[in-house]
């Protein structure tokens, strides 16, 4: 995503940034996106991005909200840079699968708040680019529900937030 954003502000290097972004997105889609044809495909898991590749070259299959968000935003930026609808379709597919897989409890208890922030910010990038009204409505409803729950259930008297999945003192 960063390479694609840089391509829009640095015209002299734009083509190199876009080429690098395409290569990175292609690699991540090939090795971390759990879909048929992926060498690490696991039919028991949803079509989402795996977490990472470990130092021993094995795939960490834990599902993290931020991984979905990074790919959603990067695919939207690639769509905006190239006009190729396949990138927008992939962003929408990841968002749809993530919104069907994750729920409020998962966001609030299984993911650090910072991971959810990356995911929700990226969903808003998709919201602006997508014409899928059902998906757009689901994005807003999910983010609003999270915000309401955080405000009502995880805010201290001092106005600070502490989530069960976050570490430290709040």
mmCIF file of C-alpha atoms in Angstrom:
data_model
loop_
_atom_site.group_PDB
_atom_site.id
_atom_site.type_symbol
_atom_site.label_atom_id
_atom_site.label_comp_id
_atom_site.label_asym_id
_atom_site.label_seq_id
_atom_site.Cartn_x
_atom_site.Cartn_y
_atom_site.Cartn_z
ATOM 1 C CA UNK A 1 0.000 0.000 0.000
ATOM 2 C CA UNK A 2 2.802 2.383 0.863
ATOM 3 C CA UNK A 3 4.493 1.877 -2.494
ATOM 4 C CA UNK A 4 1.226 2.676 -4.255
ATOM 5 C CA UNK A 5 0.686 5.794 -2.159
ATOM 6 C CA UNK A 6 4.255 6.901 -2.886
ATOM 7 C CA UNK A 7 3.671 6.395 -6.610
ATOM 8 C CA UNK A 8 0.999 9.084 -6.496
ATOM 9 C CA UNK A 9 3.260 11.689 -4.861
ATOM 10 C CA UNK A 10 6.547 10.911 -6.624
ATOM 11 C CA UNK A 11 5.842 10.924 -10.381
ATOM 12 C CA UNK A 12 9.508 10.406 -11.272
ATOM 13 C CA UNK A 13 9.559 7.058 -9.461
ATOM 14 C CA UNK A 14 5.892 6.134 -9.888
ATOM 15 C CA UNK A 15 6.420 3.277 -12.322
ATOM 16 C CA UNK A 16 9.074 1.687 -10.090
ATOM 17 C CA UNK A 17 6.803 1.994 -7.045
ATOM 18 C CA UNK A 18 3.886 0.443 -8.944
ATOM 19 C CA UNK A 19 6.089 -2.404 -10.208
ATOM 20 C CA UNK A 20 7.347 -3.102 -6.685
ATOM 21 C CA UNK A 21 3.802 -3.008 -5.325
ATOM 22 C CA UNK A 22 2.587 -5.458 -7.968
ATOM 23 C CA UNK A 23 5.437 -7.821 -7.148
ATOM 24 C CA UNK A 24 4.754 -7.636 -3.382
ATOM 25 C CA UNK A 25 1.001 -8.097 -3.831
ATOM 26 C CA UNK A 26 1.560 -11.012 -6.177
ATOM 27 C CA UNK A 27 3.897 -12.704 -3.708
ATOM 28 C CA UNK A 28 1.530 -12.213 -0.767
ATOM 29 C CA UNK A 29 -1.437 -13.447 -2.783
ATOM 30 C CA UNK A 30 0.509 -16.494 -3.923
ATOM 31 C CA UNK A 31 1.853 -17.565 -0.543
ATOM 32 C CA UNK A 32 -0.456 -16.121 2.106
ATOM 33 C CA UNK A 33 -3.927 -15.998 0.545
ATOM 34 C CA UNK A 34 -5.806 -19.166 1.471
ATOM 35 C CA UNK A 35 -7.493 -19.986 -1.817
ATOM 36 C CA UNK A 36 -7.349 -23.040 -4.098
ATOM 37 C CA UNK A 37 -4.149 -22.940 -6.103
ATOM 38 C CA UNK A 38 -2.186 -21.413 -3.221
ATOM 39 C CA UNK A 39 0.632 -23.817 -2.273
ATOM 40 C CA UNK A 40 -0.459 -23.544 1.386
ATOM 41 C CA UNK A 41 -4.212 -23.879 0.769
ATOM 42 C CA UNK A 42 -6.170 -25.188 3.753
ATOM 43 C CA UNK A 43 -9.810 -25.957 2.827
ATOM 44 C CA UNK A 44 -10.742 -25.995 6.534
ATOM 45 C CA UNK A 45 -9.998 -22.262 6.803
ATOM 46 C CA UNK A 46 -11.799 -19.319 5.153
ATOM 47 C CA UNK A 47 -10.376 -17.576 2.061
ATOM 48 C CA UNK A 48 -8.346 -15.039 4.025
ATOM 49 C CA UNK A 49 -4.711 -14.019 4.366
ATOM 50 C CA UNK A 50 -2.532 -16.095 6.667
ATOM 51 C CA UNK A 51 -0.541 -14.194 9.270
ATOM 52 C CA UNK A 52 3.073 -14.538 8.142
ATOM 53 C CA UNK A 53 5.955 -16.760 7.162
ATOM 54 C CA UNK A 54 8.072 -17.802 10.137
ATOM 55 C CA UNK A 55 11.866 -17.888 10.197
ATOM 56 C CA UNK A 56 11.776 -21.634 9.495
ATOM 57 C CA UNK A 57 9.750 -20.921 6.297
ATOM 58 C CA UNK A 58 6.487 -22.378 7.623
ATOM 59 C CA UNK A 59 3.235 -20.448 7.389
ATOM 60 C CA UNK A 60 1.687 -19.064 10.579
ATOM 61 C CA UNK A 61 -1.960 -19.797 9.810
ATOM 62 C CA UNK A 62 -3.418 -17.632 12.561
ATOM 63 C CA UNK A 63 -5.953 -15.197 11.175
ATOM 64 C CA UNK A 64 -5.295 -11.581 12.074
ATOM 65 C CA UNK A 65 -7.509 -8.642 11.239
ATOM 66 C CA UNK A 66 -4.612 -6.424 10.211
ATOM 67 C CA UNK A 67 -3.422 -8.885 7.550
ATOM 68 C CA UNK A 68 -6.819 -8.718 5.892
ATOM 69 C CA UNK A 69 -6.810 -4.938 6.160
ATOM 70 C CA UNK A 70 -3.371 -4.499 4.628
ATOM 71 C CA UNK A 71 -4.310 -6.595 1.611
ATOM 72 C CA UNK A 72 -7.716 -4.924 1.226
ATOM 73 C CA UNK A 73 -6.192 -1.444 1.156
ATOM 74 C CA UNK A 74 -3.294 -2.493 -1.078
ATOM 75 C CA UNK A 75 -5.661 -4.121 -3.570
ATOM 76 C CA UNK A 76 -7.861 -1.000 -3.611
ATOM 77 C CA UNK A 77 -4.804 1.219 -4.176
ATOM 78 C CA UNK A 78 -3.648 -1.092 -6.981
ATOM 79 C CA UNK A 79 -7.111 -0.877 -8.545
ATOM 80 C CA UNK A 80 -6.982 2.920 -8.300
ATOM 81 C CA UNK A 81 -3.518 3.003 -9.880
ATOM 82 C CA UNK A 82 -4.253 0.592 -12.731
ATOM 83 C CA UNK A 83 -8.016 0.598 -13.245
ATOM 84 C CA UNK A 84 -7.929 -3.218 -13.281
ATOM 85 C CA UNK A 85 -11.166 -4.360 -11.643
ATOM 86 C CA UNK A 86 -9.631 -7.681 -10.549
ATOM 87 C CA UNK A 87 -7.855 -5.826 -7.735
ATOM 88 C CA UNK A 88 -11.094 -4.282 -6.476
ATOM 89 C CA UNK A 89 -12.825 -7.655 -6.744
ATOM 90 C CA UNK A 90 -10.076 -9.278 -4.655
ATOM 91 C CA UNK A 91 -10.321 -6.517 -2.026
ATOM 92 C CA UNK A 92 -14.080 -7.055 -1.869
ATOM 93 C CA UNK A 93 -13.655 -10.835 -1.623
ATOM 94 C CA UNK A 94 -11.220 -10.541 1.288
ATOM 95 C CA UNK A 95 -13.450 -8.001 3.040
ATOM 96 C CA UNK A 96 -16.548 -10.141 2.566
ATOM 97 C CA UNK A 97 -14.823 -13.272 3.882
ATOM 98 C CA UNK A 98 -13.347 -11.365 6.836
ATOM 99 C CA UNK A 99 -16.655 -9.770 7.772
ATOM 100 C CA UNK A 100 -18.334 -13.190 7.596
ATOM 101 C CA UNK A 101 -15.571 -14.882 9.615
ATOM 102 C CA UNK A 102 -14.822 -12.353 12.333
ATOM 103 C CA UNK A 103 -17.349 -11.072 14.837
ATOM 104 C CA UNK A 104 -17.497 -8.478 17.587
ATOM 105 C CA UNK A 105 -16.198 -10.871 20.221
ATOM 106 C CA UNK A 106 -13.253 -11.797 17.988
ATOM 107 C CA UNK A 107 -12.372 -8.146 17.409
ATOM 108 C CA UNK A 108 -12.573 -7.214 21.073
ATOM 109 C CA UNK A 109 -11.043 -10.282 22.713
ATOM 110 C CA UNK A 110 -8.847 -12.021 20.134
ATOM 111 C CA UNK A 111 -7.109 -9.130 18.375
ATOM 112 C CA UNK A 112 -5.122 -6.205 19.737
ATOM 113 C CA UNK A 113 -7.032 -2.961 19.186
ATOM 114 C CA UNK A 114 -4.252 -1.714 16.875
ATOM 115 C CA UNK A 115 -4.826 -4.701 14.553
ATOM 116 C CA UNK A 116 -8.534 -3.901 14.399
ATOM 117 C CA UNK A 117 -7.745 -0.247 13.658
ATOM 118 C CA UNK A 118 -5.692 -1.241 10.616
ATOM 119 C CA UNK A 119 -8.498 -3.517 9.448
ATOM 120 C CA UNK A 120 -11.244 -0.916 9.930
ATOM 121 C CA UNK A 121 -9.191 1.875 8.321
ATOM 122 C CA UNK A 122 -8.637 -0.371 5.321
ATOM 123 C CA UNK A 123 -12.320 -1.225 5.134
ATOM 124 C CA UNK A 124 -12.999 2.503 4.864
ATOM 125 C CA UNK A 125 -10.551 2.712 1.947
ATOM 126 C CA UNK A 126 -12.601 -0.042 0.275
ATOM 127 C CA UNK A 127 -15.855 1.682 1.245
ATOM 128 C CA UNK A 128 -14.834 4.729 -0.790
ATOM 129 C CA UNK A 129 -13.909 2.652 -3.851
ATOM 130 C CA UNK A 130 -16.696 0.067 -3.881
ATOM 131 C CA UNK A 131 -20.151 0.403 -5.402
ATOM 132 C CA UNK A 132 -21.367 -2.738 -3.598
ATOM 133 C CA UNK A 133 -24.008 -1.169 -1.335
ATOM 134 C CA UNK A 134 -24.518 -4.318 0.748
ATOM 135 C CA UNK A 135 -20.803 -4.524 1.486
ATOM 136 C CA UNK A 136 -20.604 -0.794 2.197
ATOM 137 C CA UNK A 137 -23.498 -1.098 4.672
ATOM 138 C CA UNK A 138 -21.849 -4.061 6.359
ATOM 139 C CA UNK A 139 -18.577 -2.145 6.690
ATOM 140 C CA UNK A 140 -20.260 0.808 8.397
ATOM 141 C CA UNK A 141 -22.395 -1.422 10.647
ATOM 142 C CA UNK A 142 -19.353 -3.451 11.742
ATOM 143 C CA UNK A 143 -17.209 -0.423 12.532
ATOM 144 C CA UNK A 144 -20.050 1.399 14.309
ATOM 145 C CA UNK A 145 -20.845 -1.673 16.392
ATOM 146 C CA UNK A 146 -17.191 -2.026 17.394
ATOM 147 C CA UNK A 147 -16.959 1.665 18.310
ATOM 148 C CA UNK A 148 -20.174 1.520 20.344
ATOM 149 C CA UNK A 149 -19.020 -1.581 22.179
ATOM 150 C CA UNK A 150 -15.586 -0.100 22.865
ATOM 151 C CA UNK A 151 -17.148 3.115 24.156
ATOM 152 C CA UNK A 152 -19.691 1.364 26.356
ATOM 153 C CA UNK A 153 -17.699 -1.620 27.623
ATOM 154 C CA UNK A 154 -13.974 -0.863 27.474
ATOM 155 C CA UNK A 155 -13.669 2.797 28.497
ATOM 156 C CA UNK A 156 -12.502 3.642 31.997
ATOM 157 C CA UNK A 157 -13.834 6.471 34.156
ATOM 158 C CA UNK A 158 -10.745 8.405 33.087
ATOM 159 C CA UNK A 159 -11.735 8.007 29.435
ATOM 160 C CA UNK A 160 -8.977 5.536 28.573
ATOM 161 C CA UNK A 161 -9.645 2.278 26.762
ATOM 162 C CA UNK A 162 -8.487 -1.162 27.768
ATOM 163 C CA UNK A 163 -9.312 -4.195 25.695
ATOM 164 C CA UNK A 164 -9.052 -7.803 26.906
ATOM 165 C CA UNK A 165 -6.787 -8.678 23.972
ATOM 166 C CA UNK A 166 -4.347 -5.804 24.541
ATOM 167 C CA UNK A 167 -1.395 -5.980 26.875
ATOM 168 C CA UNK A 168 -0.220 -3.525 29.482
ATOM 169 C CA UNK A 169 -2.280 -1.325 31.702
ATOM 170 C CA UNK A 170 -4.528 0.242 29.118
#
